[in-house]
Amino acid sequence: MPGIFWLVPVAGVIGVVFALLMARDVLRRPAGTPKMEEIGGMIFEGAKAFLRRQYVTIALLSLVVAAVIGILVATLSSSDELARLQITAFGIGWRTSIAFIVGAALSAVSGFIGMYVAVKANVRCAAASQKSLQEAVKVALRGGSVPGFLIVALSLLGVMVIFFAYGGGSHPSIAPHLIVGFAFGASFVALFAQLGGGIYTKAADMGADLVGKVEAGIPEDDPRNAAVIADLVGDNVGDCAGRGADLFESTVAENIGAMILGITIYALTQNITWILFPLVIRAAGIIASMIGILSVRIRGDENPMNALNRGYYLAIGLSIIGMILIVPHMLNNWWLVGAGIVGIATSVVVVYITQYYTEGRFRPVKSIVEASKTGPATNIVTGIAVGFETTLATAITIAVALLLSYWLGTKTGLPGGGGFGTAVATMGMLMTCPYILSEDTFGPITDNANGINTMAGIGKEIRRITDRLDAVGNTTKALTKGYAMVSAGLAAFLLFQAYLNRVSLLRFGVEGKYDIVNIARVEVFVGALIAVMLVFLFSSWAIRAVSATASKIIQEVRRQFREFPGILTGETRPDYARAVDITTRAALRGMVAPGLLPVLVPVVIGVLFKNLSADYDAAMVVASLLMVGTIAGILMASFMNNGGGAWDNAKKWIEDGQLKDETGKVLGKGSFAHAAAVVGDTVGDPFKDTAGPSLHVLVKLLATITLVMCPLFI
Amino acid sequence: MPGIFWLVPVAGVIGVVFALLMARDVLRRPAGTPKMEEIGGMIFEGAKAFLRRQYVTIALLSLVVAAVIGILVATLSSSDELARLQITAFGIGWRTSIAFIVGAALSAVSGFIGMYVAVKANVRCAAASQKSLQEAVKVALRGGSVPGFLIVALSLLGVMVIFFAYGGGSHPSIAPHLIVGFAFGASFVALFAQLGGGIYTKAADMGADLVGKVEAGIPEDDPRNAAVIADLVGDNVGDCAGRGADLFESTVAENIGAMILGITIYALTQNITWILFPLVIRAAGIIASMIGILSVRIRGDENPMNALNRGYYLAIGLSIIGMILIVPHMLNNWWLVGAGIVGIATSVVVVYITQYYTEGRFRPVKSIVEASKTGPATNIVTGIAVGFETTLATAITIAVALLLSYWLGTKTGLPGGGGFGTAVATMGMLMTCPYILSEDTFGPITDNANGINTMAGIGKEIRRITDRLDAVGNTTKALTKGYAMVSAGLAAFLLFQAYLNRVSLLRFGVEGKYDIVNIARVEVFVGALIAVMLVFLFSSWAIRAVSATASKIIQEVRRQFREFPGILTGETRPDYARAVDITTRAALRGMVAPGLLPVLVPVVIGVLFKNLSADYDAAMVVASLLMVGTIAGILMASFMNNGGGAWDNAKKWIEDGQLKDETGKVLGKGSFAHAAAVVGDTVGDPFKDTAGPSLHVLVKLLATITLVMCPLFI
């Protein structure tokens, strides 16, 4: 065991303690006026009710899957493989099931914590905004850092504990294979959490807007709208709980994938360092991010985004130093330091790209703003064109990072060194994950704080503070999606390698012998065809679930307006709880079909091709499904996330009064152009907050499910 | 030379004669009232002006490309290869250049003929509609069959002549390699024709609608709208000229690709039949389609679509008989008959799928109609969901057809038999190409006839006839796109095979030794990533060119309304010619960037990776770009064509009065739902008529350019 490994448990525990201290600090703060406390309470109740029901559904699905994969792995593992792993069929079966359940449970806990703290923090952020901008930022950022650090620390400690519990100390080359179920469990829950939450949040948003702003002509977040609480709940269950589960599974899947790649080098060197290295780097990242968060201070009346960026660059700098200190010490290799720095640099590039495509001051959003003058159709067409175009920057960033880090890896001369290079780059990129995640949760907290201020009838002066923070939150949310997307792209290559290694082990008893995925074979080409189709179909179903749920909400709010005319005059309080309940049920129903799609398709395709003809190589078909599906998934997510963000900010830009007609007259709120921009924003919502983020999870779920189900295809 | 080969020149000549007879018949008919004749004349002038300018641009680009590829092929061909081909460097250079120019010129001629006859036929169809529905159908279908048969016959005769001119009679295994330039020339022109025409037609359509219907509140095809002639011109230059060039290049590329695959079997059997077989099947298809067209009769007042379908099924039946007679006679093989029938059956399946997704009576369009009730945003979201979902049917159809025909091909036991099986399936599918193409041109002819009737102020009774025909034309246009898309998918595999064979020849001196495209290699994976990105980026630029051009038209019409107030009162005639001119220039400017993209990217990527590192296999990177780009291109086209068609018909369904609110009131023209559906239709226009059809060409251009440029990457 390398001495530096002490950093893993220590950083893990420090991460947890830091998160708890931050949580205590936030919870101690005043929750504002009674009115604000009441609204905060309603949001909390709604979010809790949704998560409870969602988790019951997910738990049932998870138990079924855990049983099925346990039985499959136990019955399908060949005697050769069992002998190699020094385990019985029953032993491998229950270990896989338990790992799956633990991964699933921790992912669910991560999501719940994200939601809990965010909901408590938003009302306190609203209260703090009455004092000053600085205080409001402090509450939002500290609130955001609770899930940010807890999630990463939990994933680190979880992987460490299960690795050693499954005999990693004595058989380090065996344990990583036994714990892939952990990553699959995490992905499985993350997909449903992100989907269910994403459907909920955007259906509530669309429904509230369409029936409130468009039909009844009342403003956003108006308390007369029965769907308004559901809308605020949505931010917490979608952005916080969903994204929390998403990033939990990202760190888990990439840790385990990198450990599996390390096995090849361990086999040669008998040095366990190669397997444990990913955990140490992650631990260093927690420390770097923590210092970054603590350093954030707003100077005077500056844009809070500047302060957040300074903190981020500090975290980046510390991560580079960590890389330089740890890699040569543990691996005695400078080429891999280079690979790590490539990964870190990539995360900075992503920030710039996302800002370019989604901020109003640059050409892409401006073109959408301009197109709004001729109505919704040109706004939509231009937005789609902008969204499609973002795939250029995304693809080139990923391509360059992959080629560079792979090349640096091969320079080490180690077997599988190229793949390990991409793994180190991924680790480098994910070092600042706790920081990014804290910024991400900052978004819904400030969004909610703004909504609470509006509903509580707080004066304009103070609302300007939360309005400003809300805009910053939109940017940080967009950044996280870019980050999650590109890191998924980088990680993809490492996860494929892990899959191919596993196939090689199962088929030939050694790693590295199965390294060809030949799409010139007809069945493998068909696998690639199905992969791209899967991405389109998943997006279709996810989007459709949003509009189906939204139409349920619209009907309910219409009914309330019709049956209780006092609501519109402000005399009767709308039935918020019923709207929340209807949204909950419809969203949960909507998440099942798209959620099961990426779980079932790879398994069905693999088993089908295995039985269709002896000429077919089913494992290769699945590999092609995984690889090409990853490519299509990431680029589709790029389109959806950035396109949606661009539409959103085009609307904001017009609301800011930045669009003028030929005579110089401002075309602001209420103009024809603004109405067109609202349509674009509404179309972009399910793209950027439902289908897009779910696609990141889909990509990683494809990787973890194929890793676990591998024996089925051979 | 097999005896049955006489069928090729005979069917080619019969096809040309048939087309000329049909043209004479149409041109002899009366051109209607002087008013109608005047409008028809303006459309003809506009279309001619556009094509003249477009062809000048394309000709200049083509000459440059012809020179460049001639020089590249001459300088890069290795001495080994030249010896094998029994040719000098200069000899291969000029042959490739000339083949390119001939292919490009024939493609341009095909497009021009399509436009010419359609423009002449539309005014005669309008005149015939004053007599009866039957007469109008007759004129439209006969008009459509002129380009339909001329194009296929020209492509057949062209390939035959150049094959023998380049020594195919004495060296049958060499000539196909020398004539790939012919296919590249055809694709090159087709891409620009389809793009330029597609941008023109949809920009004019969008511009005319937005400034007329939305802003000025005047009906469609109203003579007061200066853009209305440009709109009618657009149908002819986009749908007729563009699609004509597209299908010309399809038949050429697939003929040549199949001939190259035949070489492998020829090398073994020394039987030239394997190389000439594709031409014979194509010849039989011309005869089968001709009998089908001649059989079309409308019974009483039936839906004209039924009559067209009866003719189609006759053509299908005759094609199957042709397959059964020719394949065993020429190839002495019944397995390949099966492969051919798979291809023919696939084309029938496509018809059903397209109808399901784009006709108002089925669930998908109904869901868009329903979503229009809550406004444009839900209409758009639902339409995108429907469009994405269509990839499921497209992918499964292609997958089943590929797997089945490949399997049947391997059963022959011949070397490369599987690939040849997919080639035979493709040929089977394309047998009815002349019929489908005739139906396709039927669309714009009836559309224009309807527009001419409206502009000439013809009574409602007669316009109901052309209105009905217009709806049939929408369906036939959608069918052609589905057909072109799936045939591109089937052909893809055969074109890859041809590429790999060519690489094998260049690298190892024999065919069939280079048969692995391993996407688990990092650079090959990057190739696949760039491929999917290329499809997104191309679509983005194509769509954007439409909105840029449309905004130019809108400004012009607005200017005319402003400066000549007499236009709106009907006292002043708008300046149609100026609107046509502005559209022409903007569309041609817009086609250059997206058109050059798929030409340059494969070449740049191939050359870049060849020089980046000796570890990289540049030919394999290009292969992966080609294969994954084909998959992404076809599925994206499926989304765009079917989604656009669904939006269009959702609007029509509402206009037909099929949507009712909760109280049973019809929500027809002028309702909130109708306005929402108009937005969807406008968004769908550049999808289904610009980007979508151009993607078919892109897919085949990738194949032909990589075939020709192959020596660059090795």
Coordinates of C-alpha atoms in Angstrom, one line a residue, chain A residues 91-249:
Chain A
G91 CA -20.1 -15.5 -4.1
I92 CA -19.9 -13.5 -7.3
G93 CA -23.7 -13.3 -7.5
W94 CA -24.3 -11.8 -4.1
R95 CA -21.3 -9.5 -4.3
T96 CA -22.6 -8.0 -7.5
S97 CA -26.1 -7.6 -6.2
I98 CA -25.0 -6.0 -2.9
A99 CA -22.6 -3.7 -4.7
F100 CA -25.4 -2.6 -7.0
I101 CA -27.7 -1.9 -4.0
V102 CA -25.1 0.0 -2.1
G103 CA -24.3 2.1 -5.2
A104 CA -28.0 2.7 -5.8
A105 CA -28.6 3.7 -2.2
L106 CA -25.6 6.1 -2.0
S107 CA -26.7 7.7 -5.2
A108 CA -30.2 8.2 -3.8
V109 CA -28.8 9.6 -0.6
S110 CA -26.7 12.0 -2.6
G111 CA -29.7 13.2 -4.4
F112 CA -31.7 13.6 -1.2
I113 CA -29.0 15.6 0.5
G114 CA -28.7 17.9 -2.5
M115 CA -32.4 18.6 -2.4
Y116 CA -32.7 19.0 1.4
V117 CA -29.9 21.5 1.8
A118 CA -30.9 23.5 -1.3
V119 CA -34.5 23.8 -0.1
K120 CA -33.4 25.0 3.3
A121 CA -30.8 27.3 1.8
N122 CA -33.0 29.1 -0.7
V123 CA -35.3 30.7 1.9
R124 CA -32.2 31.7 3.9
C125 CA -30.7 33.1 0.8
A126 CA -33.8 35.2 0.2
A127 CA -33.6 36.4 3.8
A128 CA -29.9 37.2 3.4
S129 CA -30.6 39.2 0.3
Q130 CA -32.3 41.8 2.6
K131 CA -29.0 42.4 4.2
S132 CA -26.6 42.5 1.2
L133 CA -25.5 40.9 -2.0
Q134 CA -22.4 39.5 -0.3
E135 CA -24.4 37.7 2.4
A136 CA -26.8 36.2 -0.2
V137 CA -23.9 34.9 -2.3
K138 CA -22.4 33.4 0.9
V139 CA -25.5 31.5 1.8
A140 CA -26.1 30.3 -1.7
L141 CA -22.5 29.1 -2.2
R142 CA -22.3 27.5 1.2
G143 CA -25.6 25.8 0.7
G144 CA -24.4 24.6 -2.7
S145 CA -21.1 23.3 -1.3
V146 CA -23.0 20.9 1.0
P147 CA -24.1 18.5 -1.7
G148 CA -21.0 19.4 -3.7
F149 CA -18.6 18.0 -1.2
L150 CA -20.8 15.4 0.4
I151 CA -21.4 13.7 -2.9
V152 CA -17.8 13.5 -4.0
A153 CA -16.6 12.5 -0.5
L154 CA -19.3 9.8 -0.3
S155 CA -18.4 8.4 -3.7
L156 CA -14.7 8.3 -2.8
L157 CA -15.3 6.6 0.6
G158 CA -17.9 4.3 -0.9
V159 CA -15.5 3.0 -3.6
M160 CA -12.7 2.7 -1.1
V161 CA -14.7 0.7 1.4
I162 CA -16.3 -1.6 -1.0
F163 CA -12.9 -2.2 -2.7
F164 CA -11.3 -3.3 0.5
A165 CA -14.5 -5.2 1.7
Y166 CA -14.3 -7.2 -1.5
G167 CA -10.7 -8.2 -0.8
G168 CA -8.9 -5.4 -2.7
G169 CA -6.2 -5.5 0.0
S170 CA -5.1 -9.0 -0.8
H171 CA -6.3 -9.4 -4.4
P172 CA -6.1 -6.0 -5.9
S173 CA -6.5 -7.2 -9.5
I174 CA -9.8 -9.0 -8.7
A175 CA -11.7 -6.6 -6.5
P176 CA -12.3 -3.9 -9.2
H177 CA -14.2 -6.4 -11.3
L178 CA -16.4 -7.3 -8.4
I179 CA -17.4 -3.7 -7.7
V180 CA -18.6 -2.7 -11.2
G181 CA -22.1 -3.4 -9.9
F182 CA -21.6 -0.5 -7.5
A183 CA -21.1 1.8 -10.5
F184 CA -24.1 0.3 -12.3
G185 CA -26.3 0.8 -9.3
A186 CA -25.2 4.4 -9.1
S187 CA -25.9 5.0 -12.8
F188 CA -29.2 3.3 -12.6
V189 CA -30.5 5.5 -9.9
A190 CA -28.9 8.6 -11.4
L191 CA -30.7 8.0 -14.7
F192 CA -34.1 7.8 -13.1
A193 CA -33.4 10.6 -10.6
Q194 CA -32.3 12.9 -13.4
L195 CA -35.1 11.8 -15.7
G196 CA -37.9 12.0 -13.2
G197 CA -36.6 15.2 -11.7
G198 CA -36.0 16.7 -15.1
I199 CA -39.5 15.8 -16.3
Y200 CA -41.0 17.2 -13.1
T201 CA -39.1 20.5 -13.2
K202 CA -39.7 21.3 -16.8
A203 CA -43.3 20.1 -17.0
A204 CA -44.1 22.3 -14.0
D205 CA -42.2 25.2 -15.6
M206 CA -43.8 24.9 -19.0
G207 CA -47.2 24.3 -17.5
A208 CA -47.0 27.2 -15.1
D209 CA -45.8 29.5 -17.9
L210 CA -48.3 28.5 -20.5
V211 CA -51.3 28.6 -18.3
G212 CA -50.1 31.6 -16.3
K213 CA -48.2 34.0 -18.5
V214 CA -49.7 33.0 -21.8
E215 CA -53.3 32.2 -21.0
A216 CA -54.2 34.1 -17.8
G217 CA -51.7 36.9 -18.5
I218 CA -50.3 37.0 -14.9
P219 CA -46.5 37.3 -14.3
E220 CA -44.1 34.5 -13.5
D221 CA -44.0 33.2 -9.9
D222 CA -47.4 34.9 -9.3
P223 CA -49.0 33.3 -6.2
R224 CA -52.4 33.1 -7.9
N225 CA -51.0 30.4 -10.2
A226 CA -51.6 27.0 -8.7
A227 CA -48.6 25.5 -10.5
V228 CA -46.1 28.0 -9.1
I229 CA -45.1 26.0 -6.0
A230 CA -44.7 22.9 -8.3
D231 CA -42.4 25.1 -10.4
L232 CA -40.2 26.0 -7.5
V233 CA -40.2 22.4 -6.2
G234 CA -39.1 21.4 -9.7
D235 CA -35.9 23.4 -9.5
N236 CA -34.9 21.4 -6.4
V237 CA -35.9 17.9 -7.4
G238 CA -34.5 18.3 -11.0
D239 CA -31.5 20.5 -10.7
C240 CA -30.4 19.5 -7.2
A241 CA -31.5 15.9 -6.6
G242 CA -31.1 14.9 -10.2
R243 CA -27.7 16.5 -10.8
G244 CA -26.4 15.3 -7.5
A245 CA -27.1 11.7 -8.4
D246 CA -25.7 12.3 -11.9
L247 CA -22.3 13.6 -10.6
F248 CA -22.2 11.0 -7.9
E249 CA -22.4 8.3 -10.5

